[in-house]
Amino acid sequence: MRTWSKPVLLGGLLIASLAAAEPIDTVRAQLSDGDYSAALATLGALPAARQNSVAAMLLHAEALAGAGERAAAEARLRQLISDHPERPEGYNNLASLLVGQGRLEEARSLLEQALRSNEPYATVYDNLLRINEQIARRSYARALVLKQEKPLQLQALTYTEQGDTQVSGTGGQAEPVVTAAIEAEAAPRAPSTTPDVSLPLENLVYEPPAAAAAPPVAVAVEPALPPPPPAAPPETAASDGAAATVASPAESALSEEAEAALHQALTGWAAAWSAQDVERYLASYSDGYSPGNGVSHARWRKQRRARLTRPEWIRVALEDIELQPAGEGAVLVTCIQRYTASNYRDVSRKQLILRIHSGQWLIHSEQTLEMLS
């Protein structure tokens, strides 16, 4: 470790502690302060072997991008990918850089490569989902001749020489985000004539295992919808061979009792979501539910826990609910969903399929048919 015998004056302040700091830590401090020139100088003074370490290359790319040398930053990250193809940080951080230039397809391809390079990081999954959402929104915006797309905020990866991973911020550009499937978290869009994408990403940082965990997210719940009504009565079959009661609707039409039970289930789902009651919300889905794209039920539950607790408040309202038997005891539901939260809002047309499980209507599948606003 490099040491200096005397304190050094920088900017008129005595900072002897910085003199004795590990160079990589010094670079991180300089980047945190926005002093990109100093960070580049510190990195340039490292021995050649250290300059080509994963941690130094990532910091070098960050310093170059911060200094406005985006082409050089891109080249540095591509060199990192070439030298260390097994590490996801290079792919992910290059995606972060490209997405800020509106190069979404290239960024998506890089994130897919990141997933294949190592264990499937939850952050990388989230970033990929965000980019897919943005591409879909861009197409819809063009179709409606909208003027401006909502900005995306992704997370990036960083590496330390100890070889552990965690999420870090983006140097003041955006707060860290955690995301999964249904609603995107971003500011409302304003009309414009040309799509304009701005996507500051967040970094995943490799730190020692002893690094302190992030503080829990404080949740302030805005007044939500009423609590869910009692569960639908259990499925019972008539002993004389007649059709089952509410739990098993006829194939041709739904009984009034079945419709009432389905409305209760949907109202309870929206109410739990609005109250950010994670357990009640997850209990509205069947045990085998998956959003697709290879995401398991267990991973989906973990993602939804994070997303429901992130906003300060959430409100979900369902309108124009239509119910239609879909065969084999399933019911197809279409509705307008109005999602409003402390950090994002949208209106979409949704489609769900519900089935009876242990006397309760549970969601088997869910998809967004159309973004209305």
Tab-separated table of C-alpha atoms in Angstrom:
chain	number	residue	atom	x	y	z
A	1	MET	CA	0.000	0.000	0.000
A	2	ARG	CA	1.273	3.452	-0.913
A	3	THR	CA	1.858	5.853	2.023
A	4	TRP	CA	3.016	9.438	2.288
A	5	SER	CA	5.167	10.731	5.100
A	6	LYS	CA	3.463	14.129	5.272
A	7	PRO	CA	-0.122	15.325	5.054
A	8	VAL	CA	-1.070	16.744	1.674
A	9	LEU	CA	-3.130	19.884	0.995
A	10	LEU	CA	-5.845	19.400	-1.648
A	11	GLY	CA	-8.160	22.332	-2.392
A	12	GLY	CA	-6.934	24.072	0.753
A	13	LEU	CA	-8.061	21.198	3.008
A	14	LEU	CA	-5.805	18.918	4.989
A	15	ILE	CA	-6.671	15.311	4.062
A	16	ALA	CA	-3.925	13.060	5.314
A	17	SER	CA	-6.381	10.136	5.426
A	18	LEU	CA	-6.806	10.157	1.629
A	19	ALA	CA	-3.054	9.827	1.196
A	20	ALA	CA	-2.988	6.474	2.903
A	21	ALA	CA	-6.103	5.132	1.201
A	22	GLU	CA	-6.119	2.126	-1.081
A	23	PRO	CA	-5.967	3.536	-4.659
A	24	ILE	CA	-9.181	1.807	-5.748
A	25	ASP	CA	-11.000	3.239	-2.721
A	26	THR	CA	-9.531	6.654	-3.532
A	27	VAL	CA	-10.903	6.392	-7.065
A	28	ARG	CA	-14.339	5.528	-5.733
A	29	ALA	CA	-14.272	8.550	-3.450
A	30	GLN	CA	-13.208	10.789	-6.326
A	31	LEU	CA	-15.999	9.445	-8.541
A	32	SER	CA	-18.488	9.963	-5.740
A	33	ASP	CA	-17.377	13.595	-5.580
A	34	GLY	CA	-17.673	13.948	-9.360
A	35	ASP	CA	-13.940	14.568	-9.727
A	36	TYR	CA	-13.477	12.483	-12.879
A	37	SER	CA	-10.146	14.010	-13.862
A	38	ALA	CA	-8.639	13.106	-10.496
A	39	ALA	CA	-10.061	9.588	-10.749
A	40	LEU	CA	-8.511	9.133	-14.182
A	41	ALA	CA	-5.174	10.383	-12.878
A	42	THR	CA	-5.265	7.996	-9.905
A	43	LEU	CA	-6.120	5.072	-12.163
A	44	GLY	CA	-3.347	6.044	-14.589
A	45	ALA	CA	-0.803	5.887	-11.772
A	46	LEU	CA	-1.652	2.265	-10.973
A	47	PRO	CA	0.701	-0.518	-12.090
A	48	ALA	CA	-0.315	-2.028	-15.443
A	49	ALA	CA	-1.535	-5.243	-13.826
A	50	ARG	CA	-3.824	-3.313	-11.486
A	51	GLN	CA	-5.124	-1.133	-14.314
A	52	ASN	CA	-6.405	-4.242	-16.086
A	53	SER	CA	-8.184	-5.728	-13.071
A	54	VAL	CA	-11.969	-6.005	-13.288
A	55	ALA	CA	-12.504	-3.400	-10.566
A	56	ALA	CA	-10.121	-0.866	-12.126
A	57	MET	CA	-11.512	-1.327	-15.640
A	58	LEU	CA	-15.063	-0.734	-14.441
A	59	LEU	CA	-14.028	2.374	-12.527
A	60	HIS	CA	-12.027	3.583	-15.513
A	61	ALA	CA	-15.089	3.272	-17.760
A	62	GLU	CA	-17.213	5.115	-15.206
A	63	ALA	CA	-14.648	7.930	-14.967
A	64	LEU	CA	-14.419	8.215	-18.753
A	65	ALA	CA	-18.198	8.370	-19.119
A	66	GLY	CA	-18.406	10.956	-16.353
A	67	ALA	CA	-15.800	13.049	-18.134
A	68	GLY	CA	-17.867	12.947	-21.325
A	69	GLU	CA	-15.607	10.445	-23.129
A	70	ARG	CA	-18.390	7.967	-23.890
A	71	ALA	CA	-16.686	6.338	-26.878
A	72	ALA	CA	-13.596	5.638	-24.757
A	73	ALA	CA	-15.787	4.328	-21.936
A	74	GLU	CA	-17.554	1.991	-24.364
A	75	ALA	CA	-14.208	0.734	-25.690
A	76	ARG	CA	-12.973	0.104	-22.142
A	77	LEU	CA	-16.063	-1.923	-21.266
A	78	ARG	CA	-15.809	-3.953	-24.466
A	79	GLN	CA	-12.190	-4.709	-23.549
A	80	LEU	CA	-13.382	-5.854	-20.117
A	81	ILE	CA	-15.924	-8.183	-21.740
A	82	SER	CA	-13.219	-9.578	-24.012
A	83	ASP	CA	-10.755	-10.105	-21.140
A	84	HIS	CA	-13.320	-11.395	-18.629
A	85	PRO	CA	-16.274	-12.907	-20.554
A	86	GLU	CA	-17.346	-14.817	-17.444
A	87	ARG	CA	-18.086	-11.614	-15.482
A	88	PRO	CA	-21.538	-10.006	-15.913
A	89	GLU	CA	-20.430	-6.510	-14.839
A	90	GLY	CA	-18.955	-5.543	-18.193
A	91	TYR	CA	-22.048	-6.551	-20.163
A	92	ASN	CA	-24.389	-4.851	-17.721
A	93	ASN	CA	-22.466	-1.586	-17.440
A	94	LEU	CA	-22.033	-1.358	-21.193
A	95	ALA	CA	-25.811	-1.816	-21.470
A	96	SER	CA	-26.123	1.072	-19.010
A	97	LEU	CA	-23.981	3.238	-21.252
A	98	LEU	CA	-25.771	2.293	-24.486
A	99	VAL	CA	-29.243	2.714	-23.051
A	100	GLY	CA	-28.437	6.346	-22.297
A	101	GLN	CA	-27.882	6.763	-26.037
A	102	GLY	CA	-31.203	5.124	-26.901
A	103	ARG	CA	-29.513	1.929	-28.167
A	104	LEU	CA	-32.054	-0.326	-26.486
A	105	GLU	CA	-31.742	-3.388	-28.716
A	106	GLU	CA	-27.960	-3.544	-28.204
A	107	ALA	CA	-28.449	-3.049	-24.468
A	108	ARG	CA	-30.988	-5.873	-24.319
A	109	SER	CA	-28.603	-8.221	-26.137
A	110	LEU	CA	-25.824	-7.369	-23.676
A	111	LEU	CA	-28.052	-8.047	-20.669
A	112	GLU	CA	-29.003	-11.406	-22.142
A	113	GLN	CA	-25.285	-12.190	-22.454
A	114	ALA	CA	-24.828	-11.091	-18.830
A	115	LEU	CA	-27.434	-13.621	-17.759
A	116	ARG	CA	-25.557	-16.367	-19.557
A	117	SER	CA	-22.159	-15.325	-18.205
A	118	ASN	CA	-22.811	-16.232	-14.568
A	119	GLU	CA	-25.548	-16.958	-12.039
A	120	PRO	CA	-28.824	-15.186	-12.959
A	121	TYR	CA	-28.580	-11.948	-11.011
A	122	ALA	CA	-31.931	-10.538	-9.910
A	123	THR	CA	-30.754	-7.050	-10.833
A	124	VAL	CA	-29.891	-8.120	-14.380
A	125	TYR	CA	-33.332	-9.712	-14.742
A	126	ASP	CA	-34.910	-6.467	-13.577
A	127	ASN	CA	-32.904	-4.369	-16.009
A	128	LEU	CA	-33.862	-6.640	-18.901
A	129	LEU	CA	-37.540	-6.399	-17.984
A	130	ARG	CA	-37.298	-2.594	-17.862
A	131	ILE	CA	-35.746	-2.403	-21.318
A	132	ASN	CA	-38.400	-4.739	-22.749
A	133	GLU	CA	-41.067	-2.513	-21.213
A	134	GLN	CA	-39.471	0.572	-22.721
A	135	ILE	CA	-39.249	-0.984	-26.202
A	136	ALA	CA	-42.949	-1.871	-26.012
A	137	ARG	CA	-43.836	1.611	-24.819
A	138	ARG	CA	-41.738	3.206	-27.564
A	139	SER	CA	-43.684	1.272	-30.233
A	140	TYR	CA	-46.982	2.248	-28.661
A	141	ALA	CA	-45.895	5.883	-28.341
A	142	ARG	CA	-44.989	6.023	-32.009
A	143	ALA	CA	-48.323	4.530	-32.958
A	144	LEU	CA	-50.099	7.279	-31.031
A	145	VAL	CA	-47.626	9.975	-32.147
A	146	LEU	CA	-46.768	10.739	-28.546
A	147	LYS	CA	-44.011	13.221	-27.874
A	148	GLN	CA	-41.960	11.814	-25.052
A	149	GLU	CA	-41.254	8.475	-23.487
A	150	LYS	CA	-40.825	8.006	-19.782
A	151	PRO	CA	-37.198	7.710	-18.671
A	152	LEU	CA	-35.920	4.312	-17.552
A	153	GLN	CA	-33.631	3.762	-14.610
A	154	LEU	CA	-31.605	0.557	-14.642
A	155	GLN	CA	-29.001	-0.851	-12.324
A	156	ALA	CA	-25.394	-1.576	-13.237
A	157	LEU	CA	-22.712	-3.883	-11.889
A	158	THR	CA	-19.382	-3.050	-10.278
A	159	TYR	CA	-16.631	-5.311	-9.053
A	160	THR	CA	-14.077	-5.190	-6.249
A	161	GLU	CA	-11.024	-7.334	-6.004
A	162	GLN	CA	-12.593	-9.283	-3.120
A	163	GLY	CA	-15.179	-10.781	-5.511
A	164	ASP	CA	-18.563	-10.113	-3.889
A	165	THR	CA	-21.638	-8.448	-5.388
A	166	GLN	CA	-24.109	-5.804	-4.231
A	167	VAL	CA	-26.123	-2.905	-5.659
A	168	SER	CA	-24.768	0.633	-5.554
A	169	GLY	CA	-26.151	4.018	-6.618
A	170	THR	CA	-25.509	5.923	-9.821
A	171	GLY	CA	-23.522	8.906	-8.641
A	172	GLY	CA	-26.602	10.983	-7.929
A	173	GLN	CA	-28.361	10.340	-11.236
A	174	ALA	CA	-31.092	8.113	-9.844
A	175	GLU	CA	-32.039	6.128	-6.780
A	176	PRO	CA	-31.563	2.338	-6.882
A	177	VAL	CA	-34.510	0.468	-8.308
A	178	VAL	CA	-35.819	-3.057	-7.932
A	179	THR	CA	-38.366	-4.287	-10.487
A	180	ALA	CA	-40.220	-7.246	-11.847
A	181	ALA	CA	-43.294	-7.659	-13.955
A	182	ILE	CA	-46.507	-5.675	-13.964
A	183	GLU	CA	-46.125	-1.891	-13.509
A	184	ALA	CA	-43.010	0.078	-14.551
A	185	GLU	CA	-41.726	2.639	-12.053
A	186	ALA	CA	-40.975	5.991	-13.645
A	187	ALA	CA	-42.275	9.540	-13.909
A	188	PRO	CA	-45.458	10.186	-15.927
A	189	ARG	CA	-44.911	10.922	-19.593
A	190	ALA	CA	-45.623	14.294	-21.183
A	191	PRO	CA	-46.639	14.742	-24.853
A	192	SER	CA	-43.914	15.475	-27.422
A	193	THR	CA	-43.202	14.913	-31.116
A	194	THR	CA	-40.126	12.702	-30.965
A	195	PRO	CA	-39.405	9.805	-28.603
A	196	ASP	CA	-36.532	10.697	-26.305
A	197	VAL	CA	-35.095	8.022	-24.024
A	198	SER	CA	-32.988	8.852	-20.998
A	199	LEU	CA	-32.002	5.862	-18.896
A	200	PRO	CA	-29.539	6.422	-16.075
A	201	LEU	CA	-28.661	2.975	-14.750
A	202	GLU	CA	-27.650	1.804	-11.327
A	203	ASN	CA	-24.563	-0.226	-10.549
A	204	LEU	CA	-24.063	-3.594	-8.941
A	205	VAL	CA	-20.953	-3.342	-6.808
A	206	TYR	CA	-18.741	-6.198	-5.665
A	207	GLU	CA	-17.976	-5.725	-1.966
A	208	PRO	CA	-16.701	-8.026	0.812
A	209	PRO	CA	-19.314	-10.309	2.402
A	210	ALA	CA	-19.166	-8.230	5.585
A	211	ALA	CA	-20.580	-5.167	3.806
A	212	ALA	CA	-23.546	-3.707	5.650
A	213	ALA	CA	-26.966	-4.583	4.306
A	214	ALA	CA	-29.142	-1.857	2.850
A	215	PRO	CA	-31.585	-0.334	5.349
A	216	PRO	CA	-35.177	-1.524	5.133
A	217	VAL	CA	-37.562	0.490	2.980
A	218	ALA	CA	-39.990	2.592	4.974
A	219	VAL	CA	-43.532	2.215	3.661
A	220	ALA	CA	-46.173	4.885	4.013
A	221	VAL	CA	-49.537	3.582	2.819
A	222	GLU	CA	-52.002	6.002	1.292
A	223	PRO	CA	-55.640	5.251	2.096
A	224	ALA	CA	-56.444	2.262	-0.053
A	225	LEU	CA	-59.438	0.333	-1.195
A	226	PRO	CA	-61.641	-1.444	1.377
A	227	PRO	CA	-60.328	-4.735	2.796
A	228	PRO	CA	-61.138	-7.820	0.761
A	229	PRO	CA	-64.458	-9.540	1.434
A	230	PRO	CA	-64.618	-13.108	2.757
A	231	ALA	CA	-63.354	-15.853	0.473
A	232	ALA	CA	-65.767	-17.575	-1.843
A	233	PRO	CA	-67.431	-20.703	-0.383
A	234	PRO	CA	-65.711	-24.040	-1.006
A	235	GLU	CA	-66.492	-25.999	-4.125
A	236	THR	CA	-69.229	-28.537	-3.544
A	237	ALA	CA	-70.749	-30.996	-5.968
A	238	ALA	CA	-74.459	-31.865	-5.924
A	239	SER	CA	-75.099	-35.455	-4.912
A	240	ASP	CA	-77.750	-35.982	-7.645
A	241	GLY	CA	-75.267	-35.266	-10.425
A	242	ALA	CA	-76.354	-31.659	-10.940
A	243	ALA	CA	-73.799	-28.975	-11.762
A	244	ALA	CA	-71.515	-27.814	-8.944
A	245	THR	CA	-72.312	-24.601	-7.043
A	246	VAL	CA	-70.486	-21.246	-7.239
A	247	ALA	CA	-67.059	-22.835	-7.324
A	248	SER	CA	-67.603	-24.506	-10.720
A	249	PRO	CA	-69.398	-22.177	-13.168
A	250	ALA	CA	-71.206	-23.662	-16.127
A	251	GLU	CA	-69.324	-23.666	-19.382
A	252	SER	CA	-71.949	-21.571	-21.178
A	253	ALA	CA	-72.682	-18.906	-18.549
A	254	LEU	CA	-71.739	-17.858	-15.037
A	255	SER	CA	-74.233	-17.940	-12.217
A	256	GLU	CA	-74.884	-14.805	-10.191
A	257	GLU	CA	-73.153	-16.455	-7.251
A	258	ALA	CA	-70.055	-17.205	-9.332
A	259	GLU	CA	-69.923	-13.647	-10.659
A	260	ALA	CA	-70.227	-12.255	-7.145
A	261	ALA	CA	-67.431	-14.521	-5.892
A	262	LEU	CA	-65.187	-13.512	-8.792
A	263	HIS	CA	-65.808	-9.810	-8.170
A	264	GLN	CA	-64.960	-10.388	-4.516
A	265	ALA	CA	-61.693	-12.096	-5.469
A	266	LEU	CA	-60.710	-9.295	-7.850
A	267	THR	CA	-61.650	-6.601	-5.336
A	268	GLY	CA	-59.611	-8.353	-2.656
A	269	TRP	CA	-56.610	-8.591	-4.981
A	270	ALA	CA	-56.749	-4.878	-5.823
A	271	ALA	CA	-57.287	-3.974	-2.168
A	272	ALA	CA	-54.267	-6.013	-1.010
A	273	TRP	CA	-52.142	-4.444	-3.752
A	274	SER	CA	-53.294	-0.944	-2.769
A	275	ALA	CA	-52.599	-1.603	0.908
A	276	GLN	CA	-49.176	-3.050	-0.006
A	277	ASP	CA	-50.196	-6.128	1.967
A	278	VAL	CA	-47.728	-8.520	0.356
A	279	GLU	CA	-49.062	-11.746	1.868
A	280	ARG	CA	-52.681	-11.075	0.887
A	281	TYR	CA	-51.586	-9.979	-2.576
A	282	LEU	CA	-49.515	-13.130	-3.185
A	283	ALA	CA	-52.340	-15.288	-1.813
A	284	SER	CA	-54.483	-14.092	-4.742
A	285	TYR	CA	-52.328	-16.171	-7.130
A	286	SER	CA	-52.165	-19.931	-7.629
A	287	ASP	CA	-49.079	-21.803	-6.429
A	288	GLY	CA	-48.089	-22.519	-10.006
A	289	TYR	CA	-48.372	-18.933	-11.260
A	290	SER	CA	-45.459	-17.614	-13.327
A	291	PRO	CA	-45.205	-14.397	-15.381
A	292	GLY	CA	-43.339	-16.328	-18.108
A	293	ASN	CA	-39.925	-15.612	-19.634
A	294	GLY	CA	-38.468	-18.444	-17.571
A	295	VAL	CA	-39.155	-16.711	-14.236
A	296	SER	CA	-40.062	-19.276	-11.581
A	297	HIS	CA	-42.907	-18.829	-9.093
A	298	ALA	CA	-40.408	-18.428	-6.240
A	299	ARG	CA	-38.429	-15.730	-8.051
A	300	TRP	CA	-41.631	-13.954	-9.066
A	301	ARG	CA	-42.751	-13.864	-5.398
A	302	LYS	CA	-39.405	-12.364	-4.398
A	303	GLN	CA	-39.650	-9.728	-7.118
A	304	ARG	CA	-43.215	-8.809	-6.197
A	305	ARG	CA	-42.299	-8.411	-2.534
A	306	ALA	CA	-39.668	-5.873	-3.527
A	307	ARG	CA	-41.930	-3.995	-5.918
A	308	LEU	CA	-44.930	-3.748	-3.621
A	309	THR	CA	-42.891	-2.276	-0.777
A	310	ARG	CA	-40.810	0.149	-2.814
A	311	PRO	CA	-43.340	3.009	-3.435
A	312	GLU	CA	-44.461	5.152	-0.525
A	313	TRP	CA	-48.054	4.390	-1.476
A	314	ILE	CA	-49.993	2.490	-4.160
A	315	ARG	CA	-53.578	2.656	-5.364
A	316	VAL	CA	-55.101	0.156	-7.823
A	317	ALA	CA	-58.606	0.491	-9.241
A	318	LEU	CA	-60.354	-1.950	-11.607
A	319	GLU	CA	-63.016	-0.775	-14.056
A	320	ASP	CA	-65.193	-2.291	-16.814
A	321	ILE	CA	-64.748	-5.834	-15.495
A	322	GLU	CA	-65.971	-8.483	-17.929
A	323	LEU	CA	-66.249	-12.183	-17.034
A	324	GLN	CA	-66.418	-15.023	-19.535
A	325	PRO	CA	-66.235	-18.809	-18.977
A	326	ALA	CA	-63.070	-20.179	-20.584
A	327	GLY	CA	-63.707	-23.910	-20.240
A	328	GLU	CA	-62.549	-26.499	-17.702
A	329	GLY	CA	-63.706	-24.345	-14.796
A	330	ALA	CA	-61.597	-21.324	-15.805
A	331	VAL	CA	-62.935	-17.792	-16.170
A	332	LEU	CA	-61.434	-15.161	-18.475
A	333	VAL	CA	-61.421	-11.664	-16.964
A	334	THR	CA	-60.803	-8.465	-18.912
A	335	CYS	CA	-60.743	-5.093	-17.189
A	336	ILE	CA	-59.254	-1.614	-17.155
A	337	GLN	CA	-56.594	-1.261	-14.458
A	338	ARG	CA	-55.700	2.176	-13.094
A	339	TYR	CA	-52.379	1.974	-11.249
A	340	THR	CA	-51.209	5.031	-9.317
A	341	ALA	CA	-48.235	5.141	-6.957
A	342	SER	CA	-45.939	7.701	-5.378
A	343	ASN	CA	-43.486	7.333	-8.260
A	344	TYR	CA	-45.495	6.185	-11.305
A	345	ARG	CA	-48.953	5.848	-12.812
A	346	ASP	CA	-50.531	4.210	-15.842
A	347	VAL	CA	-53.805	2.881	-17.230
A	348	SER	CA	-53.897	-0.459	-19.011
A	349	ARG	CA	-56.305	-3.082	-20.281
A	350	LYS	CA	-55.598	-6.360	-18.499
A	351	GLN	CA	-56.559	-9.973	-19.057
A	352	LEU	CA	-56.540	-12.577	-16.284
A	353	ILE	CA	-57.579	-16.209	-16.009
A	354	LEU	CA	-58.921	-17.376	-12.651
A	355	ARG	CA	-59.632	-20.902	-11.407
A	356	ILE	CA	-61.018	-22.351	-8.191
A	357	HIS	CA	-58.462	-23.684	-5.678
A	358	SER	CA	-59.632	-24.948	-2.294
A	359	GLY	CA	-62.817	-22.929	-2.610
A	360	GLN	CA	-61.167	-19.680	-3.699
A	361	TRP	CA	-60.809	-18.007	-7.073
A	362	LEU	CA	-57.076	-17.551	-7.734
A	363	ILE	CA	-55.197	-15.909	-10.588
A	364	HIS	CA	-53.621	-18.454	-12.972
A	365	SER	CA	-52.347	-16.065	-15.616
A	366	GLU	CA	-52.156	-12.314	-16.122
A	367	GLN	CA	-51.126	-10.121	-19.026
A	368	THR	CA	-51.342	-6.539	-20.215
A	369	LEU	CA	-53.239	-6.330	-23.500
A	370	GLU	CA	-52.816	-2.599	-24.112
A	371	MET	CA	-51.299	0.452	-22.449
A	372	LEU	CA	-53.955	3.199	-22.495
A	373	SER	CA	-51.885	5.926	-20.870
